[in-house]
């Protein structure tokens, strides 16, 4: 059942019971003095600071940088809104490529010496907007997310794929134009790339970021390396080899006498790629999501956190081992996500309306929300106590996001609640819920997916339906025409 039709927490719970899922929901949102969401995150310190609450903003790029990876007014506005949200953890701002060829699109930010002062300006805007609204930034921690896009690189033109991959993939290669072994990274090239991460972490420290996130999620390069079972050499095969890039980046950052704190964003599990069912799509419209045929690639040794014998199921053995490794390496927080928005968006970003390169939901998206919540819970249960765990994919909960996340933090299912799409339409949703016990329903993200459909079609991202800054742009008319075909 659609969330807006569920008028009370009790109705929400009845609905989840009928779906057969374990998705708890409190009856009331507690005021700040009693709210688990308002308690400081005291199990870790980032740059010597304790984050003042359990609310985080996940990194979100807008495909809106300059051609040289610099800052634009749209970016500035987004970072200001992140600052105004009241969240005390900004888990990366947005993906920043550690070098030009690692950009997922020709408008992605590049963290380089050339762009250093502009990125410093973004951080300043975020801090100022937070200071203005909340009177302090002493309990606010802000990091930068460092990335190389690997299989999804399009650094120069939106329409030009320039993938560089860890290994040949029997399903994804044809989808993302991998046609030759020349597109595989050599071990020596990886050694050079590691230096780029170390340099980027130095720039982040110089600018004053509290930490860097070494991105290992969503099918981007370092996530792909975690699943490089079939790759020979120093960076493939064994668990030790597949995680060597992270160890070397962290050792390199420390050898550079850089004491910046480090977090990791991880796709905690994966499934096979999905596609729109061609038999159920009519007149070019998207059908429900079905798995790609994987019968020719069993055992499925092409992912991380996926059961090789049945890749429609997750397997948390290696992800749990990876969290322990992170703790040993001094990583302070792991922010958990899942899968990839490019090949199985329903598990990564549950939505009732699909993006243009996706598929219709084959069942209630709450089932996908619950999967992530339960995975995070299992990982929190087995993770060392000195590492904080952040969760994700809560936006689809809409009105019930505050009730559910309050329960999750109170019961220790997760340490930090990270918000994605909801922030684009309603940055201070959780603060509003805690302060007033109710929400402005006109600002609630309804998972229309325009923020993804836009960039998939060469437009900048933003909440076109609900944020007047985007609604009033001509691009919205273009987007509406595209969406008629979905
Ligand atoms: C427009 C947009 C941009 C995103 N950019 C990034 C990014 O730069 N880095 C990242 O790790 N995840 C990115 N994500 C994923 C989000 O951080 C988050 O994982 C996802 O939206 C699911 O959380 P939600 O249900 O709260 O939206 C992006 C998502 C959207 C919708």
mmCIF file of N, CA, C and O in Angstrom, residues 242-322:
data_model
loop_
_atom_site.group_PDB
_atom_site.id
_atom_site.type_symbol
_atom_site.label_atom_id
_atom_site.label_comp_id
_atom_site.label_asym_id
_atom_site.label_seq_id
_atom_site.Cartn_x
_atom_site.Cartn_y
_atom_site.Cartn_z
ATOM 1 N N UNK A 242 41.851 -8.314 -2.223
ATOM 2 C CA UNK A 242 40.726 -7.476 -2.665
ATOM 3 C C UNK A 242 40.530 -6.254 -1.776
ATOM 4 O O UNK A 242 39.860 -5.310 -2.171
ATOM 5 N N UNK A 243 41.099 -6.319 -0.578
ATOM 6 C CA UNK A 243 40.969 -5.165 0.332
ATOM 7 C C UNK A 243 42.284 -4.386 0.443
ATOM 8 O O UNK A 243 42.387 -3.463 1.240
ATOM 9 N N UNK A 244 43.255 -4.794 -0.366
ATOM 10 C CA UNK A 244 44.587 -4.181 -0.252
ATOM 11 C C UNK A 244 44.572 -2.684 -0.599
ATOM 12 O O UNK A 244 45.332 -1.897 -0.049
ATOM 13 N N UNK A 245 43.705 -2.290 -1.517
ATOM 14 C CA UNK A 245 43.701 -0.869 -1.912
ATOM 15 C C UNK A 245 43.392 -0.010 -0.692
ATOM 16 O O UNK A 245 44.084 0.982 -0.423
ATOM 17 N N UNK A 246 42.382 -0.417 0.094
ATOM 18 C CA UNK A 246 42.035 0.383 1.283
ATOM 19 C C UNK A 246 43.211 0.428 2.263
ATOM 20 O O UNK A 246 43.575 1.498 2.758
ATOM 21 N N UNK A 247 43.821 -0.727 2.531
ATOM 22 C CA UNK A 247 44.943 -0.737 3.490
ATOM 23 C C UNK A 247 46.054 0.184 3.000
ATOM 24 O O UNK A 247 46.638 0.940 3.779
ATOM 25 N N UNK A 248 46.316 0.113 1.699
ATOM 26 C CA UNK A 248 47.435 0.927 1.193
ATOM 27 C C UNK A 248 47.100 2.419 1.202
ATOM 28 O O UNK A 248 47.978 3.251 1.443
ATOM 29 N N UNK A 249 45.856 2.748 0.914
ATOM 30 C CA UNK A 249 45.478 4.172 0.972
ATOM 31 C C UNK A 249 45.656 4.670 2.407
ATOM 32 O O UNK A 249 46.255 5.733 2.643
ATOM 33 N N UNK A 250 45.160 3.900 3.371
ATOM 34 C CA UNK A 250 45.236 4.372 4.768
ATOM 35 C C UNK A 250 46.704 4.430 5.227
ATOM 36 O O UNK A 250 47.136 5.431 5.819
ATOM 37 N N UNK A 251 47.477 3.391 4.912
ATOM 38 C CA UNK A 251 48.900 3.446 5.292
ATOM 39 C C UNK A 251 49.585 4.640 4.647
ATOM 40 O O UNK A 251 50.407 5.321 5.265
ATOM 41 N N UNK A 252 49.225 4.906 3.387
ATOM 42 C CA UNK A 252 49.845 6.026 2.660
ATOM 43 C C UNK A 252 49.472 7.372 3.273
ATOM 44 O O UNK A 252 50.301 8.278 3.395
ATOM 45 N N UNK A 253 48.208 7.509 3.675
ATOM 46 C CA UNK A 253 47.764 8.769 4.304
ATOM 47 C C UNK A 253 48.561 8.985 5.590
ATOM 48 O O UNK A 253 49.049 10.090 5.873
ATOM 49 N N UNK A 254 48.747 7.926 6.357
ATOM 50 C CA UNK A 254 49.489 8.075 7.626
ATOM 51 C C UNK A 254 50.978 8.319 7.361
ATOM 52 O O UNK A 254 51.604 9.134 8.057
ATOM 53 N N UNK A 255 51.542 7.659 6.339
ATOM 54 C CA UNK A 255 52.966 7.896 6.032
ATOM 55 C C UNK A 255 53.186 9.337 5.586
ATOM 56 O O UNK A 255 54.274 9.889 5.720
ATOM 57 N N UNK A 256 52.151 9.935 5.040
ATOM 58 C CA UNK A 256 52.212 11.335 4.608
ATOM 59 C C UNK A 256 52.044 12.279 5.817
ATOM 60 O O UNK A 256 51.891 13.482 5.649
ATOM 61 N N UNK A 257 52.084 11.704 6.987
ATOM 62 C CA UNK A 257 51.880 12.452 8.255
ATOM 63 C C UNK A 257 50.564 13.220 8.259
ATOM 64 O O UNK A 257 50.482 14.357 8.729
ATOM 65 N N UNK A 258 49.580 12.603 7.670
ATOM 66 C CA UNK A 258 48.251 13.208 7.633
ATOM 67 C C UNK A 258 47.389 12.452 8.641
ATOM 68 O O UNK A 258 47.142 11.258 8.476
ATOM 69 N N UNK A 259 46.933 13.134 9.664
ATOM 70 C CA UNK A 259 46.167 12.469 10.731
ATOM 71 C C UNK A 259 44.663 12.604 10.534
ATOM 72 O O UNK A 259 43.884 12.331 11.456
ATOM 73 N N UNK A 260 44.253 12.995 9.336
ATOM 74 C CA UNK A 260 42.810 13.167 9.106
ATOM 75 C C UNK A 260 42.055 11.862 9.425
ATOM 76 O O UNK A 260 42.572 10.765 9.147
ATOM 77 N N UNK A 261 40.880 11.982 10.015
ATOM 78 C CA UNK A 261 40.099 10.781 10.304
ATOM 79 C C UNK A 261 39.527 10.197 9.009
ATOM 80 O O UNK A 261 39.363 10.906 8.004
ATOM 81 N N UNK A 262 39.237 8.882 9.098
ATOM 82 C CA UNK A 262 38.818 8.165 7.887
ATOM 83 C C UNK A 262 37.533 7.393 8.177
ATOM 84 O O UNK A 262 37.402 6.759 9.229
ATOM 85 N N UNK A 263 36.590 7.493 7.237
ATOM 86 C CA UNK A 263 35.408 6.638 7.287
ATOM 87 C C UNK A 263 35.323 5.911 5.935
ATOM 88 O O UNK A 263 36.053 6.252 4.985
ATOM 89 N N UNK A 264 34.436 4.919 5.862
ATOM 90 C CA UNK A 264 34.259 4.183 4.605
ATOM 91 C C UNK A 264 32.763 4.066 4.333
ATOM 92 O O UNK A 264 31.999 3.712 5.239
ATOM 93 N N UNK A 265 32.362 4.387 3.121
ATOM 94 C CA UNK A 265 30.983 4.072 2.719
ATOM 95 C C UNK A 265 31.016 2.763 1.939
ATOM 96 O O UNK A 265 31.754 2.625 0.958
ATOM 97 N N UNK A 266 30.209 1.810 2.371
ATOM 98 C CA UNK A 266 30.285 0.446 1.838
ATOM 99 C C UNK A 266 28.920 -0.023 1.347
ATOM 100 O O UNK A 266 27.924 0.142 2.059
ATOM 101 N N UNK A 267 28.888 -0.629 0.162
ATOM 102 C CA UNK A 267 27.689 -1.391 -0.202
ATOM 103 C C UNK A 267 27.801 -2.714 0.539
ATOM 104 O O UNK A 267 28.626 -3.568 0.196
ATOM 105 N N UNK A 268 27.000 -2.866 1.589
ATOM 106 C CA UNK A 268 27.154 -4.004 2.503
ATOM 107 C C UNK A 268 26.762 -5.318 1.858
ATOM 108 O O UNK A 268 27.155 -6.373 2.307
ATOM 109 N N UNK A 269 25.927 -5.234 0.820
ATOM 110 C CA UNK A 269 25.559 -6.469 0.110
ATOM 111 C C UNK A 269 25.212 -6.110 -1.321
ATOM 112 O O UNK A 269 25.070 -4.925 -1.665
ATOM 113 N N UNK A 270 25.109 -7.146 -2.113
ATOM 114 C CA UNK A 270 24.786 -6.923 -3.515
ATOM 115 C C UNK A 270 23.884 -8.058 -3.999
ATOM 116 O O UNK A 270 23.785 -9.094 -3.343
ATOM 117 N N UNK A 271 23.235 -7.850 -5.115
ATOM 118 C CA UNK A 271 22.497 -8.908 -5.797
ATOM 119 C C UNK A 271 22.882 -8.807 -7.273
ATOM 120 O O UNK A 271 23.602 -7.884 -7.661
ATOM 121 N N UNK A 272 22.404 -9.720 -8.093
ATOM 122 C CA UNK A 272 22.698 -9.605 -9.527
ATOM 123 C C UNK A 272 22.072 -8.327 -10.095
ATOM 124 O O UNK A 272 21.142 -7.769 -9.502
ATOM 125 N N UNK A 273 22.526 -7.912 -11.277
ATOM 126 C CA UNK A 273 21.849 -6.791 -11.942
ATOM 127 C C UNK A 273 20.398 -7.150 -12.298
ATOM 128 O O UNK A 273 20.088 -8.304 -12.580
ATOM 129 N N UNK A 274 19.544 -6.138 -12.278
ATOM 130 C CA UNK A 274 18.130 -6.301 -12.647
ATOM 131 C C UNK A 274 17.842 -5.479 -13.903
ATOM 132 O O UNK A 274 18.606 -4.588 -14.274
ATOM 133 N N UNK A 275 16.702 -5.777 -14.545
ATOM 134 C CA UNK A 275 16.263 -4.995 -15.716
ATOM 135 C C UNK A 275 14.741 -4.997 -15.760
ATOM 136 O O UNK A 275 14.087 -5.770 -15.058
ATOM 137 N N UNK A 276 14.222 -4.146 -16.627
ATOM 138 C CA UNK A 276 12.774 -4.084 -16.800
ATOM 139 C C UNK A 276 12.324 -5.321 -17.579
ATOM 140 O O UNK A 276 12.922 -5.685 -18.604
ATOM 141 N N UNK A 277 11.267 -5.970 -17.105
ATOM 142 C CA UNK A 277 10.773 -7.189 -17.758
ATOM 143 C C UNK A 277 10.212 -6.830 -19.138
ATOM 144 O O UNK A 277 9.182 -6.149 -19.230
ATOM 145 N N UNK A 278 10.871 -7.285 -20.230
ATOM 146 C CA UNK A 278 10.408 -6.872 -21.558
ATOM 147 C C UNK A 278 9.012 -7.402 -21.865
ATOM 148 O O UNK A 278 8.250 -6.784 -22.608
ATOM 149 N N UNK A 279 8.647 -8.523 -21.272
ATOM 150 C CA UNK A 279 7.327 -9.103 -21.582
ATOM 151 C C UNK A 279 6.183 -8.353 -20.905
ATOM 152 O O UNK A 279 5.031 -8.496 -21.282
ATOM 153 N N UNK A 280 6.546 -7.580 -19.886
ATOM 154 C CA UNK A 280 5.474 -6.870 -19.173
ATOM 155 C C UNK A 280 5.554 -5.366 -19.388
ATOM 156 O O UNK A 280 4.917 -4.595 -18.682
ATOM 157 N N UNK A 281 6.357 -4.933 -20.321
ATOM 158 C CA UNK A 281 6.385 -3.499 -20.596
ATOM 159 C C UNK A 281 5.581 -3.258 -21.874
ATOM 160 O O UNK A 281 5.737 -3.996 -22.850
ATOM 161 N N UNK A 282 4.702 -2.265 -21.825
ATOM 162 C CA UNK A 282 3.875 -2.027 -23.007
ATOM 163 C C UNK A 282 4.212 -0.683 -23.622
ATOM 164 O O UNK A 282 4.536 0.267 -22.897
ATOM 165 N N UNK A 283 4.152 -0.598 -24.925
ATOM 166 C CA UNK A 283 4.477 0.595 -25.737
ATOM 167 C C UNK A 283 5.680 1.359 -25.165
ATOM 168 O O UNK A 283 5.627 2.562 -24.925
ATOM 169 N N UNK A 284 6.755 0.610 -24.943
ATOM 170 C CA UNK A 284 8.025 1.227 -24.527
ATOM 171 C C UNK A 284 8.075 1.612 -23.060
ATOM 172 O O UNK A 284 9.094 2.045 -22.558
ATOM 173 N N UNK A 285 6.969 1.453 -22.333
ATOM 174 C CA UNK A 285 6.960 1.811 -20.902
ATOM 175 C C UNK A 285 7.676 0.734 -20.090
ATOM 176 O O UNK A 285 7.670 -0.435 -20.451
ATOM 177 N N UNK A 286 8.260 1.167 -18.970
ATOM 178 C CA UNK A 286 9.026 0.230 -18.156
ATOM 179 C C UNK A 286 8.141 -0.835 -17.526
ATOM 180 O O UNK A 286 7.057 -0.535 -17.033
ATOM 181 N N UNK A 287 8.628 -2.078 -17.526
ATOM 182 C CA UNK A 287 7.948 -3.159 -16.824
ATOM 183 C C UNK A 287 8.544 -3.341 -15.438
ATOM 184 O O UNK A 287 9.470 -2.614 -15.053
ATOM 185 N N UNK A 288 8.048 -4.305 -14.677
ATOM 186 C CA UNK A 288 8.611 -4.555 -13.350
ATOM 187 C C UNK A 288 10.034 -5.095 -13.438
ATOM 188 O O UNK A 288 10.424 -5.684 -14.446
ATOM 189 N N UNK A 289 10.805 -4.887 -12.358
ATOM 190 C CA UNK A 289 12.194 -5.337 -12.349
ATOM 191 C C UNK A 289 12.286 -6.844 -12.225
ATOM 192 O O UNK A 289 11.596 -7.456 -11.406
ATOM 193 N N UNK A 290 13.136 -7.439 -13.075
ATOM 194 C CA UNK A 290 13.425 -8.882 -12.947
ATOM 195 C C UNK A 290 14.947 -9.050 -12.997
ATOM 196 O O UNK A 290 15.644 -8.223 -13.586
ATOM 197 N N UNK A 291 15.473 -10.112 -12.407
ATOM 198 C CA UNK A 291 16.927 -10.310 -12.466
ATOM 199 C C UNK A 291 17.372 -10.606 -13.892
ATOM 200 O O UNK A 291 16.636 -11.247 -14.654
ATOM 201 N N UNK A 292 18.537 -10.137 -14.253
ATOM 202 C CA UNK A 292 19.143 -10.546 -15.517
ATOM 203 C C UNK A 292 19.398 -12.058 -15.436
ATOM 204 O O UNK A 292 19.601 -12.603 -14.340
ATOM 205 N N UNK A 293 19.436 -12.703 -16.587
ATOM 206 C CA UNK A 293 19.750 -14.130 -16.600
ATOM 207 C C UNK A 293 21.185 -14.341 -16.097
ATOM 208 O O UNK A 293 22.118 -13.769 -16.638
ATOM 209 N N UNK A 294 21.318 -15.155 -15.041
ATOM 210 C CA UNK A 294 22.671 -15.383 -14.505
ATOM 211 C C UNK A 294 23.046 -16.864 -14.553
ATOM 212 O O UNK A 294 24.041 -17.278 -13.970
ATOM 213 N N UNK A 295 22.232 -17.669 -15.269
ATOM 214 C CA UNK A 295 22.473 -19.119 -15.243
ATOM 215 C C UNK A 295 23.856 -19.469 -15.812
ATOM 216 O O UNK A 295 24.445 -20.473 -15.438
ATOM 217 N N UNK A 296 24.370 -18.613 -16.714
ATOM 218 C CA UNK A 296 25.668 -18.912 -17.330
ATOM 219 C C UNK A 296 26.834 -18.434 -16.466
ATOM 220 O O UNK A 296 27.982 -18.612 -16.839
ATOM 221 N N UNK A 297 26.578 -17.792 -15.343
ATOM 222 C CA UNK A 297 27.718 -17.298 -14.546
ATOM 223 C C UNK A 297 27.677 -17.775 -13.097
ATOM 224 O O UNK A 297 27.972 -17.026 -12.187
ATOM 225 N N UNK A 298 27.278 -19.039 -12.927
ATOM 226 C CA UNK A 298 27.319 -19.618 -11.573
ATOM 227 C C UNK A 298 28.567 -20.487 -11.415
ATOM 228 O O UNK A 298 28.958 -21.149 -12.377
ATOM 229 N N UNK A 299 29.220 -20.566 -10.274
ATOM 230 C CA UNK A 299 28.954 -19.732 -9.119
ATOM 231 C C UNK A 299 29.218 -18.272 -9.440
ATOM 232 O O UNK A 299 30.126 -17.950 -10.210
ATOM 233 N N UNK A 300 28.427 -17.405 -8.834
ATOM 234 C CA UNK A 300 28.481 -15.984 -9.157
ATOM 235 C C UNK A 300 29.606 -15.329 -8.350
ATOM 236 O O UNK A 300 29.415 -14.873 -7.230
ATOM 237 N N UNK A 301 30.785 -15.286 -8.980
ATOM 238 C CA UNK A 301 31.961 -14.716 -8.296
ATOM 239 C C UNK A 301 32.228 -13.294 -8.776
ATOM 240 O O UNK A 301 33.364 -12.932 -9.089
ATOM 241 N N UNK A 302 31.166 -12.516 -8.864
ATOM 242 C CA UNK A 302 31.293 -11.177 -9.461
ATOM 243 C C UNK A 302 30.685 -10.095 -8.590
ATOM 244 O O UNK A 302 30.060 -9.163 -9.087
ATOM 245 N N UNK A 303 30.866 -10.230 -7.301
ATOM 246 C CA UNK A 303 30.302 -9.203 -6.419
ATOM 247 C C UNK A 303 30.818 -9.366 -5.011
ATOM 248 O O UNK A 303 31.621 -10.264 -4.720
ATOM 249 N N UNK A 304 30.339 -8.502 -4.134
ATOM 250 C CA UNK A 304 30.762 -8.501 -2.730
ATOM 251 C C UNK A 304 29.504 -8.545 -1.867
ATOM 252 O O UNK A 304 28.576 -7.764 -2.069
ATOM 253 N N UNK A 305 29.466 -9.508 -0.923
ATOM 254 C CA UNK A 305 28.297 -9.609 -0.050
ATOM 255 C C UNK A 305 27.113 -10.251 -0.747
ATOM 256 O O UNK A 305 25.966 -9.988 -0.394
ATOM 257 N N UNK A 306 27.406 -11.093 -1.755
ATOM 258 C CA UNK A 306 26.327 -11.762 -2.494
ATOM 259 C C UNK A 306 26.604 -13.260 -2.452
ATOM 260 O O UNK A 306 27.758 -13.687 -2.527
ATOM 261 N N UNK A 307 25.539 -14.054 -2.319
ATOM 262 C CA UNK A 307 25.695 -15.504 -2.238
ATOM 263 C C UNK A 307 26.071 -16.050 -3.624
ATOM 264 O O UNK A 307 25.268 -15.960 -4.552
ATOM 265 N N UNK A 308 27.268 -16.635 -3.779
ATOM 266 C CA UNK A 308 27.701 -17.078 -5.115
ATOM 267 C C UNK A 308 26.819 -18.187 -5.696
ATOM 268 O O UNK A 308 26.712 -18.315 -6.908
ATOM 269 N N UNK A 309 26.166 -18.964 -4.816
ATOM 270 C CA UNK A 309 25.327 -20.063 -5.335
ATOM 271 C C UNK A 309 23.921 -19.599 -5.686
ATOM 272 O O UNK A 309 23.240 -20.203 -6.499
ATOM 273 N N UNK A 310 23.502 -18.518 -5.049
ATOM 274 C CA UNK A 310 22.190 -17.934 -5.371
ATOM 275 C C UNK A 310 22.306 -16.413 -5.264
ATOM 276 O O UNK A 310 22.057 -15.833 -4.211
ATOM 277 N N UNK A 311 22.706 -15.768 -6.350
ATOM 278 C CA UNK A 311 22.982 -14.327 -6.267
ATOM 279 C C UNK A 311 21.744 -13.448 -6.139
ATOM 280 O O UNK A 311 21.828 -12.239 -6.300
ATOM 281 N N UNK A 312 20.598 -14.081 -5.829
ATOM 282 C CA UNK A 312 19.415 -13.294 -5.461
ATOM 283 C C UNK A 312 19.342 -13.143 -3.941
ATOM 284 O O UNK A 312 18.387 -12.573 -3.407
ATOM 285 N N UNK A 313 20.380 -13.667 -3.273
ATOM 286 C CA UNK A 313 20.449 -13.546 -1.809
ATOM 287 C C UNK A 313 21.747 -12.877 -1.425
ATOM 288 O O UNK A 313 22.762 -13.048 -2.108
ATOM 289 N N UNK A 314 21.714 -12.173 -0.279
ATOM 290 C CA UNK A 314 22.979 -11.608 0.199
ATOM 291 C C UNK A 314 23.715 -12.600 1.091
ATOM 292 O O UNK A 314 23.133 -13.584 1.572
ATOM 293 N N UNK A 315 24.999 -12.324 1.305
ATOM 294 C CA UNK A 315 25.831 -13.130 2.191
ATOM 295 C C UNK A 315 26.733 -12.152 2.942
ATOM 296 O O UNK A 315 27.557 -11.473 2.324
ATOM 297 N N UNK A 316 26.559 -12.070 4.244
ATOM 298 C CA UNK A 316 27.249 -11.009 5.002
ATOM 299 C C UNK A 316 28.593 -11.443 5.590
ATOM 300 O O UNK A 316 29.225 -10.672 6.315
ATOM 301 N N UNK A 317 29.049 -12.656 5.285
ATOM 302 C CA UNK A 317 30.316 -13.115 5.898
ATOM 303 C C UNK A 317 31.469 -12.170 5.598
ATOM 304 O O UNK A 317 32.153 -11.707 6.510
ATOM 305 N N UNK A 318 31.698 -11.899 4.332
ATOM 306 C CA UNK A 318 32.832 -11.016 3.991
ATOM 307 C C UNK A 318 32.593 -9.566 4.412
ATOM 308 O O UNK A 318 33.516 -8.928 4.928
ATOM 309 N N UNK A 319 31.398 -9.017 4.221
ATOM 310 C CA UNK A 319 31.188 -7.645 4.720
ATOM 311 C C UNK A 319 31.491 -7.533 6.218
ATOM 312 O O UNK A 319 32.097 -6.554 6.667
ATOM 313 N N UNK A 320 31.100 -8.540 6.991
ATOM 314 C CA UNK A 320 31.379 -8.470 8.440
ATOM 315 C C UNK A 320 32.892 -8.513 8.701
ATOM 316 O O UNK A 320 33.417 -7.800 9.561
ATOM 317 N N UNK A 321 33.587 -9.339 7.902
ATOM 318 C CA UNK A 321 35.060 -9.404 8.026
ATOM 319 C C UNK A 321 35.674 -8.051 7.640
ATOM 320 O O UNK A 321 36.629 -7.580 8.251
ATOM 321 N N UNK A 322 35.078 -7.431 6.629
ATOM 322 C CA UNK A 322 35.592 -6.135 6.152
ATOM 323 C C UNK A 322 35.438 -5.059 7.232
ATOM 324 O O UNK A 322 36.317 -4.224 7.424
#
